[in-house]
Short mmCIF file of C-alpha atoms and ligand atoms in Angstrom, two decimals:
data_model
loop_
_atom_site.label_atom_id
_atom_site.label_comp_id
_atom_site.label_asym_id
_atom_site.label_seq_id
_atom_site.Cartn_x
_atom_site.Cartn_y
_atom_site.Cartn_z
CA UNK A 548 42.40 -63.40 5.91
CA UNK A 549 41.51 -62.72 9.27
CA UNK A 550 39.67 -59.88 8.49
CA UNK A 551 37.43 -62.18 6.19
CA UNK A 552 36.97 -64.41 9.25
CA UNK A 553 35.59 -61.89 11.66
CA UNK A 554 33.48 -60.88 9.29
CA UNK A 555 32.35 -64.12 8.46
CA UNK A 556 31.54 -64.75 12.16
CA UNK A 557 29.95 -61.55 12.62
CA UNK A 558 27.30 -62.35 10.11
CA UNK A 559 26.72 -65.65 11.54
CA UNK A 560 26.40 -64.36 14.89
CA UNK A 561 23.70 -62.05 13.75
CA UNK A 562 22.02 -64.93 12.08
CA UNK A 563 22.16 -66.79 15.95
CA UNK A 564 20.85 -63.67 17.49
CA UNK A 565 18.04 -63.23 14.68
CA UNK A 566 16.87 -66.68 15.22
CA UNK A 567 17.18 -66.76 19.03
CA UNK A 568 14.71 -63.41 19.04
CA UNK A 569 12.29 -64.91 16.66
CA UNK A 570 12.82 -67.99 19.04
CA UNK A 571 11.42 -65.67 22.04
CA UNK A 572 8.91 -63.91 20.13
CA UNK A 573 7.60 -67.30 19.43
CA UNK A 574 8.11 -69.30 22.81
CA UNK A 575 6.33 -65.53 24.67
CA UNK A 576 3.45 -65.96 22.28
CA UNK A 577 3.05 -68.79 23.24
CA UNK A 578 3.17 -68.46 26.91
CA UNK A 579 0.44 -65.67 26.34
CA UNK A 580 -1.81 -67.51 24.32
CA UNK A 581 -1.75 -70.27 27.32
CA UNK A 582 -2.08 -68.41 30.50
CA UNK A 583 -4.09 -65.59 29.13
CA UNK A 584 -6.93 -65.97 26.88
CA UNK A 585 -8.22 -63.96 24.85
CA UNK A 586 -11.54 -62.71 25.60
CA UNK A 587 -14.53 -63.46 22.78
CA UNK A 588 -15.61 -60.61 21.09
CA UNK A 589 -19.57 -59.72 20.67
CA UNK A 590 -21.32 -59.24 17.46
CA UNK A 591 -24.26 -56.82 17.72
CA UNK A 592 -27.15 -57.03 15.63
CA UNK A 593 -30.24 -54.05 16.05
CA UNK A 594 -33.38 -54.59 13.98
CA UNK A 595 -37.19 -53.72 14.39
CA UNK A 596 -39.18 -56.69 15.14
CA UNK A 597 -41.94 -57.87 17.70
CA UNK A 598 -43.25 -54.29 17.56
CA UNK A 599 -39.96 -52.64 19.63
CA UNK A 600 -35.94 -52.55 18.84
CA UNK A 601 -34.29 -55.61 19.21
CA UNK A 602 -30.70 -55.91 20.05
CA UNK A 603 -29.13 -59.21 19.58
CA UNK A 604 -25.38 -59.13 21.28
CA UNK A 605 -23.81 -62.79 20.69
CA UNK A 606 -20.20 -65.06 20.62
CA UNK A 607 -20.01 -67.85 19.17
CA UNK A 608 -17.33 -69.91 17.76
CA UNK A 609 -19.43 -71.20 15.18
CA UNK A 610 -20.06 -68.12 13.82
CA UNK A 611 -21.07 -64.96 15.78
CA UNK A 612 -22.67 -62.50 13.02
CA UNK A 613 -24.78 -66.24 11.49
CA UNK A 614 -25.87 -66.77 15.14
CA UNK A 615 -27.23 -63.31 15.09
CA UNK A 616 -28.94 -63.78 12.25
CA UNK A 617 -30.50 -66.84 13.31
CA UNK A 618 -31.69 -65.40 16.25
CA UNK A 619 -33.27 -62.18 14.50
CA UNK A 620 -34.92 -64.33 12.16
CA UNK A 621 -36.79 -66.68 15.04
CA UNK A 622 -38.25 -63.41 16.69
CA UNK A 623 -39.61 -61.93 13.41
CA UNK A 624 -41.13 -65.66 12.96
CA UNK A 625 -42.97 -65.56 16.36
CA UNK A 626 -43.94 -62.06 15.64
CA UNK A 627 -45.55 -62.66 12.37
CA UNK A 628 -47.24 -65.40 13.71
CA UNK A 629 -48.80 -64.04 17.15
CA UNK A 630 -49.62 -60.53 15.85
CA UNK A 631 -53.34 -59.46 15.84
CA UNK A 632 -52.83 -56.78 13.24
CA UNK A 633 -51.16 -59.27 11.12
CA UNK A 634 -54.65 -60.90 9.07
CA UNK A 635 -52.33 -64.22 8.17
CA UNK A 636 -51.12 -64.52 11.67
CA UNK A 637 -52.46 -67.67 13.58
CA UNK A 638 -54.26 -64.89 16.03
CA UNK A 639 -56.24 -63.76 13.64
CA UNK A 640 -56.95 -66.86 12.46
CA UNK A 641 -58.60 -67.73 15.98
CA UNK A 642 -59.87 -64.42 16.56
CA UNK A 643 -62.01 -64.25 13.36
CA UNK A 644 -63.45 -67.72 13.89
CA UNK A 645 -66.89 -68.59 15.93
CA UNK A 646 -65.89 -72.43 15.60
CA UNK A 647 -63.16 -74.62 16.76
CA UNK A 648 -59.64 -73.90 14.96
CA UNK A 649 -57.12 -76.39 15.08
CA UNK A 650 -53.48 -75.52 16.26
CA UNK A 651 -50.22 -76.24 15.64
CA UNK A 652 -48.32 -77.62 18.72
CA UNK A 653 -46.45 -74.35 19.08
CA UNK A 654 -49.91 -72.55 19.34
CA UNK A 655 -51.39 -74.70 21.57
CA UNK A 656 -48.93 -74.57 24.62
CA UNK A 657 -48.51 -70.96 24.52
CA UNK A 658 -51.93 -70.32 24.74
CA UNK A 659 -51.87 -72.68 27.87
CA UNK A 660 -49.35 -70.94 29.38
CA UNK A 661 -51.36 -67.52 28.62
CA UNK A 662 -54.65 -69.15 30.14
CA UNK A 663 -52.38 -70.49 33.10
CA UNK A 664 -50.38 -67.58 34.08
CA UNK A 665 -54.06 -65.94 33.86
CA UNK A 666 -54.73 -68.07 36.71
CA UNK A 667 -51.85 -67.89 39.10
CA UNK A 668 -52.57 -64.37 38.55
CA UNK A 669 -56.23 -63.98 39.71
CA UNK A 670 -56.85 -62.79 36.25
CA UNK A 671 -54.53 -59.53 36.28
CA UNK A 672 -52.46 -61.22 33.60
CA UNK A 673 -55.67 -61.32 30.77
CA UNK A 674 -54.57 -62.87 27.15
CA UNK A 675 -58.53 -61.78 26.18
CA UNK A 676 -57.80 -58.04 26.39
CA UNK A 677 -58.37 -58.13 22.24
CA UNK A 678 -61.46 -56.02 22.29
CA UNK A 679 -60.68 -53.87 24.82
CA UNK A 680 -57.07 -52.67 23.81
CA UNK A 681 -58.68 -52.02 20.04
CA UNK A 682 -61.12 -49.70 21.98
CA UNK A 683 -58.93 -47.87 23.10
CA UNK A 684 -56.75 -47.90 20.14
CA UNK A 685 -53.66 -49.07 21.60
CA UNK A 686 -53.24 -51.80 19.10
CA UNK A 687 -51.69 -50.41 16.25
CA UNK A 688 -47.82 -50.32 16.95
CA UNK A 689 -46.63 -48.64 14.23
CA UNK A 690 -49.33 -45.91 13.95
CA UNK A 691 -49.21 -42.65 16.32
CA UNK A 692 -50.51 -42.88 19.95
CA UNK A 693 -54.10 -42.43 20.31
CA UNK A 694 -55.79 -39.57 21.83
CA UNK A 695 -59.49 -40.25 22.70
CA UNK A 696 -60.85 -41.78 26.14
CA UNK A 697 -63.61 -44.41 25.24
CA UNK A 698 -66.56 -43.91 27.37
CA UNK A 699 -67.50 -45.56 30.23
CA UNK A 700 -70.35 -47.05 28.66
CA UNK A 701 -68.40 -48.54 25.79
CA UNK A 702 -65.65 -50.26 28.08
CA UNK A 703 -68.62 -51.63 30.35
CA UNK A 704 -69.71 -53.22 27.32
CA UNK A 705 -66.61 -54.11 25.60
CA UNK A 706 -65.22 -55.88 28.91
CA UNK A 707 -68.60 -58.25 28.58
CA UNK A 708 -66.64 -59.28 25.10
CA UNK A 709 -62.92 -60.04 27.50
CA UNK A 710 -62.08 -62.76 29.88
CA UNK A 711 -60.34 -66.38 29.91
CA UNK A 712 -64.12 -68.16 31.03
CA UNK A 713 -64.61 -67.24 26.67
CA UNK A 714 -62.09 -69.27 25.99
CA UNK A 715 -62.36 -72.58 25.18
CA UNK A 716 -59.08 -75.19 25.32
CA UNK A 717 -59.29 -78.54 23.88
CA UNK A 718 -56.27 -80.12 25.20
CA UNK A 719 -57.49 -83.82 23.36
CA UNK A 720 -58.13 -82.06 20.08
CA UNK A 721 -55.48 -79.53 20.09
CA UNK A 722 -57.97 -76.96 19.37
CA UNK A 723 -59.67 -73.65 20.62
CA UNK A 724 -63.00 -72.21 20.55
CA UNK A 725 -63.32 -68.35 21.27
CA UNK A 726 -67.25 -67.02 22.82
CA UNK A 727 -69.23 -63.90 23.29
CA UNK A 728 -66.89 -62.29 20.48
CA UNK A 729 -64.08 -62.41 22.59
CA UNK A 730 -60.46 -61.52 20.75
CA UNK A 731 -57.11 -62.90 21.92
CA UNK A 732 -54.17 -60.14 22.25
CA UNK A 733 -50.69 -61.95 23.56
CA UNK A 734 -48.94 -58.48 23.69
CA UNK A 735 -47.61 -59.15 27.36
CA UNK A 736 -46.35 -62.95 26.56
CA UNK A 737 -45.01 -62.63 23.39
CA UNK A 738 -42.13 -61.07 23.67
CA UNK A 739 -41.02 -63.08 26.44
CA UNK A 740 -41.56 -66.26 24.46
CA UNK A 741 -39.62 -65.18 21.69
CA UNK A 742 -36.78 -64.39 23.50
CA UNK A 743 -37.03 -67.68 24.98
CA UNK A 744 -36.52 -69.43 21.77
CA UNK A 745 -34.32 -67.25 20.86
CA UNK A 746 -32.46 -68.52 23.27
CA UNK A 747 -33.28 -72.65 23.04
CA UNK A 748 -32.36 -71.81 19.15
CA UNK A 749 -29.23 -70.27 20.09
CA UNK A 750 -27.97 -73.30 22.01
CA UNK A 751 -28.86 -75.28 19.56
CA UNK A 752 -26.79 -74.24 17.20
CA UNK A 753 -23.33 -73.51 19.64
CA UNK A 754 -24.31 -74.64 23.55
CA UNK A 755 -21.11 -72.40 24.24
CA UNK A 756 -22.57 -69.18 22.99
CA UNK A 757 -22.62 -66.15 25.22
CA UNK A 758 -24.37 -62.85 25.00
CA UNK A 759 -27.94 -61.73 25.60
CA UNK A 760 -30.83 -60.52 23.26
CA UNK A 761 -33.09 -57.58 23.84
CA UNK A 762 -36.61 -56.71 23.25
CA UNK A 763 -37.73 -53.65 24.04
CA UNK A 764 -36.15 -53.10 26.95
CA UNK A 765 -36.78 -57.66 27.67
CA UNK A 766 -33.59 -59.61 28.22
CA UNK A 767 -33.00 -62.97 27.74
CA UNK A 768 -28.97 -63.82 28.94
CA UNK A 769 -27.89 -66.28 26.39
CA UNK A 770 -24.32 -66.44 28.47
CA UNK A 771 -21.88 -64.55 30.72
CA UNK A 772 -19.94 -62.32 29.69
CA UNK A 773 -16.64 -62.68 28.44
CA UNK A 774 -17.82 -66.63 29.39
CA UNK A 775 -17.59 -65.63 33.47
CA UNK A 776 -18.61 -62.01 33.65
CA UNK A 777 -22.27 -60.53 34.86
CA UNK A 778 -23.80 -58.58 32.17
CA UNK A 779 -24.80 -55.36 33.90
CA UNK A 780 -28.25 -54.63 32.98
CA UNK A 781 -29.77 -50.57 34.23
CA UNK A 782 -33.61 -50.65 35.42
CA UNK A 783 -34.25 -47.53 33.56
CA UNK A 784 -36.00 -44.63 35.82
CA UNK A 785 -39.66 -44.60 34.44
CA UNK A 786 -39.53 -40.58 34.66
CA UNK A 787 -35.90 -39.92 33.32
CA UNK A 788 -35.47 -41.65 29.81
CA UNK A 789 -31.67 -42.57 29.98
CA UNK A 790 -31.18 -42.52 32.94
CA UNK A 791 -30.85 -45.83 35.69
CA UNK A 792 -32.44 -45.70 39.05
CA UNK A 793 -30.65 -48.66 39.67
CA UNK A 794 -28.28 -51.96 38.16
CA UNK A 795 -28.79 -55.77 38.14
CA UNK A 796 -25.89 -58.42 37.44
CA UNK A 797 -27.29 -61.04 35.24
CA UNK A 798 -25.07 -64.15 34.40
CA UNK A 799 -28.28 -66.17 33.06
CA UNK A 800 -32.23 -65.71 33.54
CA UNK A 801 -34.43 -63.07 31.95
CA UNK A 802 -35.20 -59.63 32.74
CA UNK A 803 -38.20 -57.95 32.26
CA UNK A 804 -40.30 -54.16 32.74
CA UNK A 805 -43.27 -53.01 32.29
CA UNK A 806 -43.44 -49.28 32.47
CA UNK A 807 -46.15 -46.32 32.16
CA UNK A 808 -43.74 -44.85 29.95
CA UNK A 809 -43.62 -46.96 27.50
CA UNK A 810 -46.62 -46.07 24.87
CA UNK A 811 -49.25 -43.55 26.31
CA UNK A 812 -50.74 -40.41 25.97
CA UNK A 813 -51.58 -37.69 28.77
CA UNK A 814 -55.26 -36.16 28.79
CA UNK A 815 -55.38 -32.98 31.90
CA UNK A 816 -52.65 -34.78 34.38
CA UNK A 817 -53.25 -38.02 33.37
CA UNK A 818 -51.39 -40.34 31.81
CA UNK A 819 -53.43 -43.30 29.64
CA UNK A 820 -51.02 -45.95 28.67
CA UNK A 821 -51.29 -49.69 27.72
CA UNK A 822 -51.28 -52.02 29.93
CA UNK A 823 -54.90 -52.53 31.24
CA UNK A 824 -56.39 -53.37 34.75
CA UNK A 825 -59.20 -56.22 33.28
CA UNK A 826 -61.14 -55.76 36.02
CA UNK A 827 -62.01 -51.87 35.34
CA UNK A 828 -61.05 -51.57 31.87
CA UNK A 829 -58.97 -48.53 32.53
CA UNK A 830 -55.43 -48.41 32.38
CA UNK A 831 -53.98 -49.98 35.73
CA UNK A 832 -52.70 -47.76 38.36
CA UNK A 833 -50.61 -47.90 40.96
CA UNK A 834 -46.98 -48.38 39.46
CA UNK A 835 -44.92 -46.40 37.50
CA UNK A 836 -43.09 -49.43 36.43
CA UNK A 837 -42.55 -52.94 37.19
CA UNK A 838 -39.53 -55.14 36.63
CA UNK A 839 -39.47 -58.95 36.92
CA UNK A 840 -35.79 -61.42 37.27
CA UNK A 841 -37.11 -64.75 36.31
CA UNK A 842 -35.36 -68.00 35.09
CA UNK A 843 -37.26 -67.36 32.03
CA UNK A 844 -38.46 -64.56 29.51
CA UNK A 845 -41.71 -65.62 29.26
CA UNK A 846 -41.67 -65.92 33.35
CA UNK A 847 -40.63 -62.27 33.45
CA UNK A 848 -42.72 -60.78 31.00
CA UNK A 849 -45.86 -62.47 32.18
CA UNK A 850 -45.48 -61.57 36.05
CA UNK A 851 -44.17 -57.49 35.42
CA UNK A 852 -47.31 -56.95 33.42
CA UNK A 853 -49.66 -58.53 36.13
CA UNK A 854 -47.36 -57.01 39.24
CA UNK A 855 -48.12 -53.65 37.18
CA UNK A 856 -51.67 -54.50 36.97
CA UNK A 857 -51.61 -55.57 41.11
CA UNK A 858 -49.06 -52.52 41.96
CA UNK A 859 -52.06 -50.96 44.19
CA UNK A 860 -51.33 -54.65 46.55
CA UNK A 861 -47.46 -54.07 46.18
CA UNK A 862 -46.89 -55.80 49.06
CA UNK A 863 -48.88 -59.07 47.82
CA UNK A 864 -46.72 -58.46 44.78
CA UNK A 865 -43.23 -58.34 45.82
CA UNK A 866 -43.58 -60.91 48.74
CA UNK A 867 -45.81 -63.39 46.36
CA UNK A 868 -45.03 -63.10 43.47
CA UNK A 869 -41.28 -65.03 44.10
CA UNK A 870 -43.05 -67.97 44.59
CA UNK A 871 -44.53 -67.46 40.97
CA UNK A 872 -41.43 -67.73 39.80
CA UNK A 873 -40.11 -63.72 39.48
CA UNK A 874 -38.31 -61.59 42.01
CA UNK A 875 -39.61 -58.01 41.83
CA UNK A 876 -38.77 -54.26 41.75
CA UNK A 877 -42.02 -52.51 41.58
CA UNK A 878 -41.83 -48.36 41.48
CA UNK A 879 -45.41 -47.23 42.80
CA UNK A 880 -47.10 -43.88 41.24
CA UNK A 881 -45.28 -41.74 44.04
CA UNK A 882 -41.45 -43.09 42.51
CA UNK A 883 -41.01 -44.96 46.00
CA UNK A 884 -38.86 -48.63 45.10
CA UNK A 885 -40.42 -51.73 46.87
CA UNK A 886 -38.75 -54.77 46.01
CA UNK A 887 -38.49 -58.75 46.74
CA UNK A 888 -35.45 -59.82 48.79
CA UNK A 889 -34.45 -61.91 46.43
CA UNK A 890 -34.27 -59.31 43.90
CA UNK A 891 -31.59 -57.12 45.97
CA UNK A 892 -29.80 -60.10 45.58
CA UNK A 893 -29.58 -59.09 41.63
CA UNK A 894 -28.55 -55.67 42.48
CA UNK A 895 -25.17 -56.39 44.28
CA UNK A 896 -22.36 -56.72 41.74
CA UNK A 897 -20.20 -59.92 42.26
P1 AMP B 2137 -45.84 -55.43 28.61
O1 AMP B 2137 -45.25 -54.21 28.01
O2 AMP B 2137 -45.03 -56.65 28.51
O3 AMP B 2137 -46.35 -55.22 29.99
O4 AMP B 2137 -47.12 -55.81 27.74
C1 AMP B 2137 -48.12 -54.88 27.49
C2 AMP B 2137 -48.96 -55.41 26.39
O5 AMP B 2137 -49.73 -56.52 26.88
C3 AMP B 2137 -49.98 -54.42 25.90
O6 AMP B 2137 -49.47 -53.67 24.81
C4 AMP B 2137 -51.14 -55.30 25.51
O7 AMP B 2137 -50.93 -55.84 24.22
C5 AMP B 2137 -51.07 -56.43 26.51
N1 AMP B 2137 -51.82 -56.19 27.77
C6 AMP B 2137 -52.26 -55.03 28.32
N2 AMP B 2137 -52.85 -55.24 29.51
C7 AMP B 2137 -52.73 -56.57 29.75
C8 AMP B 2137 -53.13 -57.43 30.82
N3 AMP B 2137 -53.75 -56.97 31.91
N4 AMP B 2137 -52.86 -58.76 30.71
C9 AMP B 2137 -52.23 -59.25 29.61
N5 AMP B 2137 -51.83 -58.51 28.58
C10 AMP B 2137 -52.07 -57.19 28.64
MG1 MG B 2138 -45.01 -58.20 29.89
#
């Protein structure tokens, strides 16, 4: 009898102490849960699009891999319709036409901004360069580089078919009129536009979203890291591939470089790449590579092609061109860093 009875209590004691641990597994996981929070984790998403890699890194609580897909799909939309080589893009729409063509609202004000930034610019930033970079056959993305050197005589004449003067805005009619042959090319806006609607489409679908996507080396933060963290973003070294000659800490804004290094060819000792000085019709020299913080992508991409095109002034660019918008890090053709105050503020980790 009493051995029954111990044993009786012995099993319900074991019950107690089952239930009190499940009690403390519960009331710790709890605790956890409350004081420390999980982090979010990122969804990547790579694809080919606007003529480079694209990396799309996103969180979202509405859906992290969707967001990502959203996102992808808005740059292959502004890609299709800004490419030159693309015959049903609105480009070549405009560029094939001697008479007005009607735009679409989307059209119009990036075109303004092109024509606008040309301005600000003194011209080094030239949306007209059609003509020009088909000369020299730096057009075709997906083809091999080229290797022939127009001649002087057919860039003196080709540049007589560039400049913004050709191109005619009706801001009433919504409408543009292109002379003297002249051909539109928005290669050094167009990236930074799409990732700037990549962004406005991101917050439209979750405002809480973090992350950042990447064009071709372009970044447009869509939100810290980790929802407080500084992404960490390297400014690659224009002669090492892989390698950072130094870091910025990003929590929003846009990132952007132009480099020498990033489609060319080398003829003797010199290197012919793509971005193109409208003024001589040569590629630009001066800079090895040029690398813009600005609130926004289009900002950044606009202002690191013209600082690359102005690198011989570097000084007008890095002390100017913050007023413009863009804090600069501009590596001349002897590696040597020159760089806006207010970009060393970037390069300090907080
Ligand atoms: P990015 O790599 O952003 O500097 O853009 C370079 C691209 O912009 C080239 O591939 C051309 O399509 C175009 N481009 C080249 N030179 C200029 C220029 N001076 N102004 C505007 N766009 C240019
Ligand atoms: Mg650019």
């Amino acid at each position: 009898m009493w051995k029954k009875d111990s044993k009786n209590l012995l099993k319900i004691n074991r019950v107690v102490f089952l239930i009190f641990l499940v009690g403390i597994g519960i009331g710790l996981s709890l605790v956890i849960s409350i004081f420390v929070r999980t982090p979010p984790s990122y969804y990547e998403h790579t694809g080919f699009t606007l003529g480079t890699y694209c990396r799309i890194v996103v969180s979202s609580k509405k859906g992290s891999k969707t967001l990502s897909e959203i996102i992808f799909n808005e740059l292959d939309r502004i890609y299709k319709k800004f490419d030159p080589n693309n015959p049903n893009s609105v480009i070549s729409k405009i560029n094939t036409s001697t008479d007005w063509v009607d735009l679409d609202e989307e059209t119009f004000v990036l075109l303004d901004a092109a024509l606008k930034f040309s301005q600000i610019t003194d011209g080094a930033f030239d949306p007209t360069l059609g003509n020009l970079i088909r000369l020299w056959g730096f057009d075709r993305i997906s083809e091999k580089m080229p290797t022939k050197i127009p001649s002087s005589n057919e860039i003196e004449e080709i540049l007589r078919h560039c400049g913004a003067d050709k191109v005619e805005l009706d801001n009433r009619m919504r409408r543009v009129r292109l002379k003297d042959g002249v051909t539109l090319d928005l290669g050094g806006i167009a990236k930074g536009y799409a990732l700037d609607r990549a962004y406005q489409i991101a917050k439209e679908v979750d405002s809480n979203c973090t992350g950042f996507v990447e064009a071709g080396g372009d970044i447009r933060i869509l939100g810290p890291k980790f929802g407080s963290r500084p992404w960490v973003i390297g400014v690659r070294d224009p002669r090492k591939a892989d390698s950072a000659i130094t870091y910025i800490y990003l929590k929003d804004g846009a990132v952007a470089t132009s480099g020498d290094y990033e489609r060319y060819f080398i003829v003797g000792d010199i290197r012919y790449h793509h971005i193109f000085d409208p003024r001589t019709g040569y590629p630009a020299v001066g800079a090895q590579s040029v690398t813009v913080v600005a609130r926004e992508a289009t900002t950044a991409d606009v202002l690191s092609t013209a600082g690359f095109v102005m690198a011989p002034d570097w000084e007008y660019v890095v002390l100017e061109y913050p007023r413009l918008g863009g804090s600069v890090l501009l590596i001349d053709q002897e590696g040597k860093l020159h760089r806006s105050t207010s970009f060393s503020i970037y390069e300090q980790a907080k």
